[in-house]
Amino acid sequence: FAGLGILFAGLNLLTSVMRDIATSKFLRNILVKMTKTQSKSIISGALLGGLTQSTSAATFACIGLLESGAINFSRTLTLISWASVGQSVIVFLVAINIKMISFISLAIVGVMYLFNLHREINSKKIINAFFSFGLILFGLSLIKETSHVLNALPILTDFFTFSRESFLIGFIVGTIAAIIIQSSSTVSIIAITLNIAGIITFNDALILIFGANFGSGLSVLLFTSHLAGRQKQVAIFAFATKLFGIIALLPIFFIDQSKLLSSLQLNYDLSIYVVICIVYAVLQLAGAITISFFQGLIIKL
């Protein structure tokens, strides 16, 4: 629970910091320059998603760019569709030894304070970014190291035993969790942690991830319900990107999960945690690629 507390505090701080950075003149100028072509827009969208680690934050950043006239409607949709791909990076971090990286990130914060760099506004934003990143990784390392303790909680195992009875129940659990936490990547990390603890199976983790992906898109609609016009259209497109990814991959991943898992493990010698991370990343990629084929039609609509 301490790990979760530190993780959520870090994510909240990172979202706040990156929202400021994403709306800053410096990053806006970079995004404007990097959205001149379709390929550059794709890279910029992934970069924006990696920085914000939140579909909602990335959506609001894109809406700000659109309304200021910095980029056109088509480029805005491209940024939105590929932002989720950039969010996959943090999920992969849970599959590696991350404690040392968190220590280094927090140490950088200490050094910057030591030399009084926190007095400048821009430097303070960088310090907060390193601090929040260090907190996130440290929280993840605590969760990984103590995940076996979760096996001693009967109420948790009973709950997931109940949710395992139906795909729909597990999907709804993932959806609600993503709406509350405001991050599908965080829910996916928790799913990996529960899998490490032996509380949920590979199949259960996939269901939670699919549900979290849907919940992430749904939260964007909820938080932009007061908007209208092009701003509302951008939010709907962000939700559609998540939905298209689920529609594209749901039949593939749930026809025979055990075959998928054994194939990846035997052919590439991957751990089950890495396989779950790959599924999350492919889900984001599938949404971006699939909706790109319909982007022209959607813009006309």
Tab-separated table of N, CA and C in Angstrom, residues 15-151:
chain	number	residue	atom	x	y	z
A	15	THR	N	1.757	14.142	-13.838
A	15	THR	CA	0.696	14.642	-14.714
A	15	THR	C	0.606	16.161	-14.628
A	16	SER	N	0.690	16.691	-13.395
A	16	SER	CA	0.627	18.140	-13.196
A	16	SER	C	1.823	18.844	-13.831
A	17	VAL	N	3.015	18.279	-13.608
A	17	VAL	CA	4.237	18.867	-14.153
A	17	VAL	C	4.224	18.832	-15.680
A	18	MET	N	3.869	17.664	-16.227
A	18	MET	CA	3.892	17.508	-17.673
A	18	MET	C	2.793	18.295	-18.360
A	19	ARG	N	1.689	18.529	-17.645
A	19	ARG	CA	0.648	19.372	-18.231
A	19	ARG	C	1.164	20.798	-18.398
A	20	ASP	N	1.932	21.259	-17.397
A	20	ASP	CA	2.540	22.592	-17.493
A	20	ASP	C	3.560	22.642	-18.623
A	21	ILE	N	4.380	21.577	-18.710
A	21	ILE	CA	5.404	21.525	-19.752
A	21	ILE	C	4.758	21.418	-21.134
A	22	ALA	N	3.701	20.573	-21.205
A	22	ALA	CA	3.034	20.354	-22.493
A	22	ALA	C	2.362	21.616	-23.014
A	23	THR	N	1.939	22.490	-22.086
A	23	THR	CA	1.289	23.727	-22.505
A	23	THR	C	2.264	24.903	-22.518
A	24	SER	N	3.524	24.634	-22.198
A	24	SER	CA	4.521	25.705	-22.203
A	24	SER	C	4.869	26.102	-23.632
A	25	LYS	N	5.358	27.311	-23.773
A	25	LYS	CA	5.696	27.836	-25.093
A	25	LYS	C	6.812	27.031	-25.743
A	26	PHE	N	7.775	26.573	-24.914
A	26	PHE	CA	8.925	25.822	-25.432
A	26	PHE	C	8.484	24.527	-26.105
A	27	LEU	N	7.681	23.716	-25.385
A	27	LEU	CA	7.250	22.435	-25.949
A	27	LEU	C	6.254	22.640	-27.084
A	28	ARG	N	5.431	23.670	-26.957
A	28	ARG	CA	4.473	23.969	-28.025
A	28	ARG	C	5.206	24.260	-29.331
A	29	ASN	N	6.304	25.015	-29.233
A	29	ASN	CA	7.099	25.320	-30.426
A	29	ASN	C	7.710	24.057	-31.020
A	30	ILE	N	8.164	23.150	-30.131
A	30	ILE	CA	8.743	21.882	-30.600
A	30	ILE	C	7.682	21.042	-31.309
A	31	LEU	N	6.499	20.944	-30.694
A	31	LEU	CA	5.412	20.141	-31.279
A	31	LEU	C	4.947	20.728	-32.611
A	32	VAL	N	4.913	22.040	-32.689
A	32	VAL	CA	4.510	22.691	-33.951
A	32	VAL	C	5.499	22.339	-35.057
A	33	LYS	N	6.799	22.404	-34.740
A	33	LYS	CA	7.830	22.091	-35.728
A	33	LYS	C	7.821	20.614	-36.101
A	34	MET	N	7.461	19.758	-35.134
A	34	MET	CA	7.508	18.312	-35.367
A	34	MET	C	6.191	17.745	-35.885
A	35	THR	N	5.253	18.613	-36.247
A	35	THR	CA	3.988	18.127	-36.805
A	35	THR	C	3.792	18.619	-38.238
A	36	LYS	N	4.896	18.952	-38.892
A	36	LYS	CA	4.805	19.426	-40.275
A	36	LYS	C	4.427	18.299	-41.225
A	37	THR	N	4.851	17.072	-40.887
A	37	THR	CA	4.534	15.911	-41.723
A	37	THR	C	3.823	14.857	-40.880
A	38	GLN	N	3.231	13.874	-41.564
A	38	GLN	CA	2.496	12.818	-40.876
A	38	GLN	C	3.419	11.969	-40.002
A	39	SER	N	4.598	11.614	-40.534
A	39	SER	CA	5.527	10.773	-39.781
A	39	SER	C	6.036	11.491	-38.534
A	40	LYS	N	6.321	12.784	-38.655
A	40	LYS	CA	6.772	13.559	-37.500
A	40	LYS	C	5.655	13.711	-36.474
A	41	SER	N	4.418	13.792	-36.941
A	41	SER	CA	3.278	13.909	-36.031
A	41	SER	C	3.113	12.640	-35.208
A	42	ILE	N	3.374	11.499	-35.831
A	42	ILE	CA	3.281	10.217	-35.131
A	42	ILE	C	4.309	10.153	-34.003
A	43	ILE	N	5.547	10.542	-34.316
A	43	ILE	CA	6.621	10.552	-33.313
A	43	ILE	C	6.291	11.541	-32.196
A	44	SER	N	5.777	12.705	-32.567
A	44	SER	CA	5.425	13.737	-31.579
A	44	SER	C	4.308	13.258	-30.660
A	45	GLY	N	3.327	12.552	-31.232
A	45	GLY	CA	2.230	12.024	-30.420
A	45	GLY	C	2.722	11.019	-29.390
A	46	ALA	N	3.615	10.123	-29.823
A	46	ALA	CA	4.187	9.137	-28.895
A	46	ALA	C	5.010	9.827	-27.811
A	47	LEU	N	5.736	10.868	-28.204
A	47	LEU	CA	6.541	11.633	-27.248
A	47	LEU	C	5.644	12.333	-26.228
A	48	LEU	N	4.560	12.923	-26.706
A	48	LEU	CA	3.617	13.615	-25.824
A	48	LEU	C	2.993	12.636	-24.834
A	49	GLY	N	2.619	11.447	-25.316
A	49	GLY	CA	2.038	10.432	-24.441
A	49	GLY	C	3.026	9.945	-23.404
A	50	GLY	N	4.291	9.791	-23.825
A	50	GLY	CA	5.323	9.354	-22.894
A	50	GLY	C	5.579	10.391	-21.810
A	51	LEU	N	5.471	11.662	-22.152
A	51	LEU	CA	5.699	12.729	-21.184
A	51	LEU	C	4.536	12.874	-20.205
A	52	THR	N	3.316	12.850	-20.721
A	52	THR	CA	2.150	13.087	-19.872
A	52	THR	C	1.708	11.848	-19.114
A	53	GLN	N	1.905	10.644	-19.715
A	53	GLN	CA	1.469	9.385	-19.109
A	53	GLN	C	-0.016	9.414	-18.752
A	54	SER	N	-0.780	10.135	-19.528
A	54	SER	CA	-2.214	10.228	-19.282
A	54	SER	C	-2.912	10.631	-20.572
A	55	THR	N	-3.918	9.856	-20.962
A	55	THR	CA	-4.682	10.174	-22.166
A	55	THR	C	-5.410	11.501	-22.012
A	56	SER	N	-5.944	11.738	-20.801
A	56	SER	CA	-6.664	12.993	-20.539
A	56	SER	C	-5.732	14.192	-20.672
A	57	ALA	N	-4.536	14.091	-20.065
A	57	ALA	CA	-3.577	15.205	-20.117
A	57	ALA	C	-3.124	15.461	-21.545
A	58	ALA	N	-2.864	14.388	-22.297
A	58	ALA	CA	-2.441	14.529	-23.694
A	58	ALA	C	-3.556	15.151	-24.530
A	59	THR	N	-4.796	14.767	-24.243
A	59	THR	CA	-5.938	15.313	-24.981
A	59	THR	C	-6.091	16.805	-24.749
A	60	PHE	N	-5.997	17.227	-23.482
A	60	PHE	CA	-6.117	18.650	-23.169
A	60	PHE	C	-4.968	19.455	-23.779
A	61	ALA	N	-3.763	18.865	-23.813
A	61	ALA	CA	-2.619	19.544	-24.431
A	61	ALA	C	-2.865	19.750	-25.920
A	62	CYS	N	-3.411	18.718	-26.581
A	62	CYS	CA	-3.699	18.805	-28.011
A	62	CYS	C	-4.821	19.793	-28.306
A	63	ILE	N	-5.818	19.821	-27.431
A	63	ILE	CA	-6.912	20.781	-27.595
A	63	ILE	C	-6.378	22.207	-27.509
A	64	GLY	N	-5.440	22.434	-26.582
A	64	GLY	CA	-4.836	23.757	-26.440
A	64	GLY	C	-4.079	24.163	-27.691
A	65	LEU	N	-3.340	23.217	-28.289
A	65	LEU	CA	-2.600	23.500	-29.523
A	65	LEU	C	-3.547	23.798	-30.679
A	66	LEU	N	-4.643	23.050	-30.731
A	66	LEU	CA	-5.616	23.233	-31.803
A	66	LEU	C	-6.310	24.590	-31.693
A	67	GLU	N	-6.755	24.922	-30.499
A	67	GLU	CA	-7.505	26.162	-30.306
A	67	GLU	C	-6.635	27.405	-30.486
A	68	SER	N	-5.326	27.255	-30.239
A	68	SER	CA	-4.419	28.392	-30.430
A	68	SER	C	-4.039	28.578	-31.892
A	69	GLY	N	-4.445	27.590	-32.726
A	69	GLY	CA	-4.132	27.668	-34.148
A	69	GLY	C	-2.730	27.205	-34.491
A	70	ALA	N	-2.040	26.584	-33.510
A	70	ALA	CA	-0.661	26.134	-33.734
A	70	ALA	C	-0.608	24.962	-34.711
A	71	ILE	N	-1.592	24.059	-34.632
A	71	ILE	CA	-1.655	22.910	-35.547
A	71	ILE	C	-3.087	22.760	-36.044
A	72	ASN	N	-3.228	22.097	-37.193
A	72	ASN	CA	-4.569	21.929	-37.751
A	72	ASN	C	-5.275	20.710	-37.140
A	73	PHE	N	-6.532	20.531	-37.530
A	73	PHE	CA	-7.377	19.485	-36.940
A	73	PHE	C	-6.836	18.087	-37.237
A	74	SER	N	-6.388	17.866	-38.462
A	74	SER	CA	-5.878	16.561	-38.867
A	74	SER	C	-4.648	16.159	-38.058
A	75	ARG	N	-3.702	17.093	-37.889
A	75	ARG	CA	-2.481	16.812	-37.122
A	75	ARG	C	-2.816	16.593	-35.642
A	76	THR	N	-3.832	17.287	-35.144
A	76	THR	CA	-4.254	17.108	-33.752
A	76	THR	C	-4.733	15.680	-33.513
A	77	LEU	N	-5.512	15.154	-34.447
A	77	LEU	CA	-6.021	13.791	-34.320
A	77	LEU	C	-4.887	12.768	-34.391
A	78	THR	N	-3.884	13.046	-35.215
A	78	THR	CA	-2.731	12.148	-35.307
A	78	THR	C	-1.978	12.117	-33.984
A	79	LEU	N	-1.775	13.279	-33.384
A	79	LEU	CA	-1.111	13.355	-32.074
A	79	LEU	C	-1.874	12.539	-31.038
A	80	ILE	N	-3.188	12.704	-31.025
A	80	ILE	CA	-4.031	12.008	-30.047
A	80	ILE	C	-3.952	10.493	-30.220
A	81	SER	N	-4.043	10.038	-31.459
A	81	SER	CA	-4.087	8.597	-31.704
A	81	SER	C	-2.796	7.887	-31.324
A	82	TRP	N	-1.661	8.582	-31.393
A	82	TRP	CA	-0.373	7.950	-31.092
A	82	TRP	C	0.139	8.267	-29.697
A	83	ALA	N	-0.577	9.097	-28.945
A	83	ALA	CA	-0.147	9.434	-27.588
A	83	ALA	C	-0.156	8.212	-26.672
A	84	SER	N	-1.151	7.343	-26.844
A	84	SER	CA	-1.248	6.154	-25.994
A	84	SER	C	-0.069	5.214	-26.184
A	85	VAL	N	0.498	5.204	-27.390
A	85	VAL	CA	1.650	4.337	-27.666
A	85	VAL	C	2.831	4.736	-26.784
A	86	GLY	N	3.010	6.043	-26.604
A	86	GLY	CA	4.102	6.528	-25.764
A	86	GLY	C	3.930	6.176	-24.301
A	87	GLN	N	2.674	5.969	-23.874
A	87	GLN	CA	2.403	5.623	-22.482
A	87	GLN	C	2.820	4.197	-22.143
A	88	SER	N	3.134	3.402	-23.155
A	88	SER	CA	3.510	2.004	-22.930
A	88	SER	C	4.864	1.867	-22.251
A	89	VAL	N	5.689	2.915	-22.346
A	89	VAL	CA	7.059	2.839	-21.817
A	89	VAL	C	7.070	2.524	-20.333
A	90	ILE	N	6.204	3.214	-19.569
A	90	ILE	CA	6.217	3.041	-18.120
A	90	ILE	C	5.779	1.630	-17.712
A	91	VAL	N	4.933	0.998	-18.532
A	91	VAL	CA	4.490	-0.369	-18.225
A	91	VAL	C	5.654	-1.335	-18.353
A	92	PHE	N	6.522	-1.118	-19.341
A	92	PHE	CA	7.679	-1.995	-19.519
A	92	PHE	C	8.687	-1.840	-18.376
A	93	LEU	N	8.690	-0.683	-17.722
A	93	LEU	CA	9.634	-0.460	-16.630
A	93	LEU	C	9.406	-1.411	-15.464
A	94	VAL	N	8.143	-1.847	-15.291
A	94	VAL	CA	7.834	-2.734	-14.177
A	94	VAL	C	8.449	-4.118	-14.362
A	95	ALA	N	8.812	-4.440	-15.597
A	95	ALA	CA	9.369	-5.765	-15.890
A	95	ALA	C	10.891	-5.803	-15.723
A	96	ILE	N	11.501	-4.672	-15.355
A	96	ILE	CA	12.957	-4.640	-15.201
A	96	ILE	C	13.316	-4.199	-13.783
A	97	ASN	N	14.610	-4.235	-13.473
A	97	ASN	CA	15.085	-3.784	-12.168
A	97	ASN	C	15.108	-2.258	-12.160
A	98	ILE	N	14.152	-1.659	-11.486
A	98	ILE	CA	13.949	-0.213	-11.602
A	98	ILE	C	14.362	0.572	-10.358
A	99	LYS	N	14.723	-0.133	-9.289
A	99	LYS	CA	15.045	0.594	-8.057
A	99	LYS	C	16.257	1.507	-8.243
A	100	MET	N	17.304	1.016	-8.912
A	100	MET	CA	18.502	1.824	-9.104
A	100	MET	C	18.204	3.064	-9.945
A	101	ILE	N	17.334	2.911	-10.975
A	101	ILE	CA	16.962	4.056	-11.809
A	101	ILE	C	16.231	5.104	-10.968
A	102	SER	N	15.368	4.627	-10.058
A	102	SER	CA	14.644	5.563	-9.192
A	102	SER	C	15.608	6.293	-8.268
A	103	PHE	N	16.619	5.578	-7.750
A	103	PHE	CA	17.618	6.210	-6.879
A	103	PHE	C	18.396	7.293	-7.631
A	104	ILE	N	18.775	6.982	-8.871
A	104	ILE	CA	19.524	7.946	-9.685
A	104	ILE	C	18.679	9.193	-9.952
A	105	SER	N	17.396	8.970	-10.281
A	105	SER	CA	16.495	10.087	-10.566
A	105	SER	C	16.325	10.988	-9.347
A	106	LEU	N	16.154	10.381	-8.165
A	106	LEU	CA	16.002	11.153	-6.936
A	106	LEU	C	17.317	11.830	-6.544
A	107	ALA	N	18.443	11.168	-6.842
A	107	ALA	CA	19.754	11.759	-6.543
A	107	ALA	C	19.993	13.020	-7.376
A	108	ILE	N	19.534	12.989	-8.621
A	108	ILE	CA	19.656	14.170	-9.493
A	108	ILE	C	18.914	15.355	-8.885
A	109	VAL	N	17.742	15.058	-8.298
A	109	VAL	CA	16.968	16.105	-7.631
A	109	VAL	C	17.783	16.714	-6.492
A	110	GLY	N	18.436	15.849	-5.700
A	110	GLY	CA	19.254	16.324	-4.588
A	110	GLY	C	20.401	17.204	-5.053
A	111	VAL	N	21.057	16.794	-6.124
A	111	VAL	CA	22.186	17.566	-6.657
A	111	VAL	C	21.720	18.934	-7.156
A	112	MET	N	20.560	18.955	-7.815
A	112	MET	CA	20.039	20.220	-8.344
A	112	MET	C	19.669	21.178	-7.213
A	113	TYR	N	19.132	20.630	-6.116
A	113	TYR	CA	18.847	21.476	-4.953
A	113	TYR	C	20.144	21.954	-4.301
A	114	LEU	N	21.155	21.082	-4.281
A	114	LEU	CA	22.442	21.407	-3.669
A	114	LEU	C	23.074	22.631	-4.319
A	115	PHE	N	22.882	22.741	-5.647
A	115	PHE	CA	23.456	23.867	-6.388
A	115	PHE	C	22.438	25.001	-6.610
A	116	ASN	N	21.340	24.943	-5.818
A	116	ASN	CA	20.323	26.013	-5.837
A	116	ASN	C	19.702	26.244	-7.208
A	117	LEU	N	19.585	25.179	-7.990
A	117	LEU	CA	18.992	25.315	-9.319
A	117	LEU	C	17.468	25.423	-9.255
A	118	HIS	N	16.904	25.147	-8.085
A	118	HIS	CA	15.442	25.149	-7.955
A	118	HIS	C	14.856	26.562	-7.945
A	119	ARG	N	15.718	27.574	-7.900
A	119	ARG	CA	15.232	28.947	-7.822
A	119	ARG	C	14.728	29.453	-9.173
A	120	GLU	N	15.188	28.844	-10.260
A	120	GLU	CA	14.713	29.232	-11.586
A	120	GLU	C	13.454	28.442	-11.927
A	121	ILE	N	12.520	29.089	-12.582
A	121	ILE	CA	11.220	28.466	-12.875
A	121	ILE	C	11.382	27.228	-13.763
A	122	ASN	N	12.150	27.354	-14.838
A	122	ASN	CA	12.337	26.226	-15.757
A	122	ASN	C	13.069	25.073	-15.079
A	123	SER	N	14.081	25.394	-14.274
A	123	SER	CA	14.831	24.360	-13.555
A	123	SER	C	13.944	23.661	-12.531
A	124	LYS	N	13.048	24.418	-11.926
A	124	LYS	CA	12.140	23.840	-10.936
A	124	LYS	C	11.209	22.815	-11.590
A	125	LYS	N	10.783	23.086	-12.814
A	125	LYS	CA	9.935	22.135	-13.537
A	125	LYS	C	10.696	20.843	-13.823
A	126	ILE	N	11.970	20.991	-14.182
A	126	ILE	CA	12.807	19.817	-14.446
A	126	ILE	C	13.008	19.005	-13.165
A	127	ILE	N	13.241	19.713	-12.054
A	127	ILE	CA	13.404	19.042	-10.758
A	127	ILE	C	12.149	18.260	-10.394
A	128	ASN	N	10.993	18.889	-10.569
A	128	ASN	CA	9.727	18.211	-10.266
A	128	ASN	C	9.505	16.997	-11.158
A	129	ALA	N	9.931	17.103	-12.414
A	129	ALA	CA	9.801	15.973	-13.345
A	129	ALA	C	10.657	14.795	-12.886
A	130	PHE	N	11.921	15.054	-12.532
A	130	PHE	CA	12.808	14.000	-12.034
A	130	PHE	C	12.285	13.422	-10.720
A	131	PHE	N	11.775	14.299	-9.845
A	131	PHE	CA	11.275	13.856	-8.547
A	131	PHE	C	10.068	12.940	-8.705
A	132	SER	N	9.115	13.355	-9.552
A	132	SER	CA	7.919	12.541	-9.774
A	132	SER	C	8.275	11.226	-10.451
A	133	PHE	N	9.210	11.265	-11.399
A	133	PHE	CA	9.651	10.047	-12.079
A	133	PHE	C	10.319	9.096	-11.097
A	134	GLY	N	11.144	9.650	-10.206
A	134	GLY	CA	11.794	8.834	-9.186
A	134	GLY	C	10.792	8.208	-8.236
A	135	LEU	N	9.768	8.973	-7.850
A	135	LEU	CA	8.716	8.444	-6.973
A	135	LEU	C	7.969	7.295	-7.633
A	136	ILE	N	7.631	7.475	-8.908
A	136	ILE	CA	6.900	6.432	-9.640
A	136	ILE	C	7.686	5.123	-9.656
A	137	LEU	N	8.963	5.216	-10.002
A	137	LEU	CA	9.793	4.020	-10.091
A	137	LEU	C	10.026	3.393	-8.721
A	138	PHE	N	10.204	4.234	-7.701
A	138	PHE	CA	10.409	3.703	-6.350
A	138	PHE	C	9.143	3.008	-5.853
A	139	GLY	N	7.984	3.617	-6.126
A	139	GLY	CA	6.717	2.984	-5.755
A	139	GLY	C	6.540	1.647	-6.455
A	140	LEU	N	6.904	1.594	-7.747
A	140	LEU	CA	6.808	0.341	-8.495
A	140	LEU	C	7.736	-0.729	-7.923
A	141	SER	N	8.930	-0.321	-7.522
A	141	SER	CA	9.881	-1.292	-6.964
A	141	SER	C	9.375	-1.854	-5.646
A	142	LEU	N	8.731	-1.021	-4.812
A	142	LEU	CA	8.152	-1.506	-3.556
A	142	LEU	C	7.027	-2.496	-3.820
A	143	ILE	N	6.197	-2.179	-4.809
A	143	ILE	CA	5.075	-3.061	-5.146
A	143	ILE	C	5.590	-4.418	-5.628
A	144	LYS	N	6.622	-4.399	-6.473
A	144	LYS	CA	7.187	-5.647	-6.987
A	144	LYS	C	7.786	-6.495	-5.866
A	145	GLU	N	8.501	-5.839	-4.962
A	145	GLU	CA	9.209	-6.573	-3.905
A	145	GLU	C	8.268	-7.175	-2.870
A	146	THR	N	7.104	-6.567	-2.694
A	146	THR	CA	6.189	-7.031	-1.648
A	146	THR	C	4.899	-7.635	-2.197
A	147	SER	N	4.877	-7.899	-3.492
A	147	SER	CA	3.640	-8.395	-4.108
A	147	SER	C	3.218	-9.751	-3.555
A	148	HIS	N	4.199	-10.552	-3.070
A	148	HIS	CA	3.867	-11.876	-2.535
A	148	HIS	C	2.982	-11.781	-1.282
A	149	VAL	N	3.017	-10.615	-0.600
A	149	VAL	CA	2.217	-10.421	0.606
A	149	VAL	C	0.727	-10.442	0.282
A	150	LEU	N	0.389	-10.051	-0.960
A	150	LEU	CA	-1.019	-9.994	-1.365
A	150	LEU	C	-1.691	-11.355	-1.304
A	151	ASN	N	-0.879	-12.420	-1.378
A	151	ASN	CA	-1.438	-13.773	-1.295
A	151	ASN	C	-2.062	-14.049	0.054
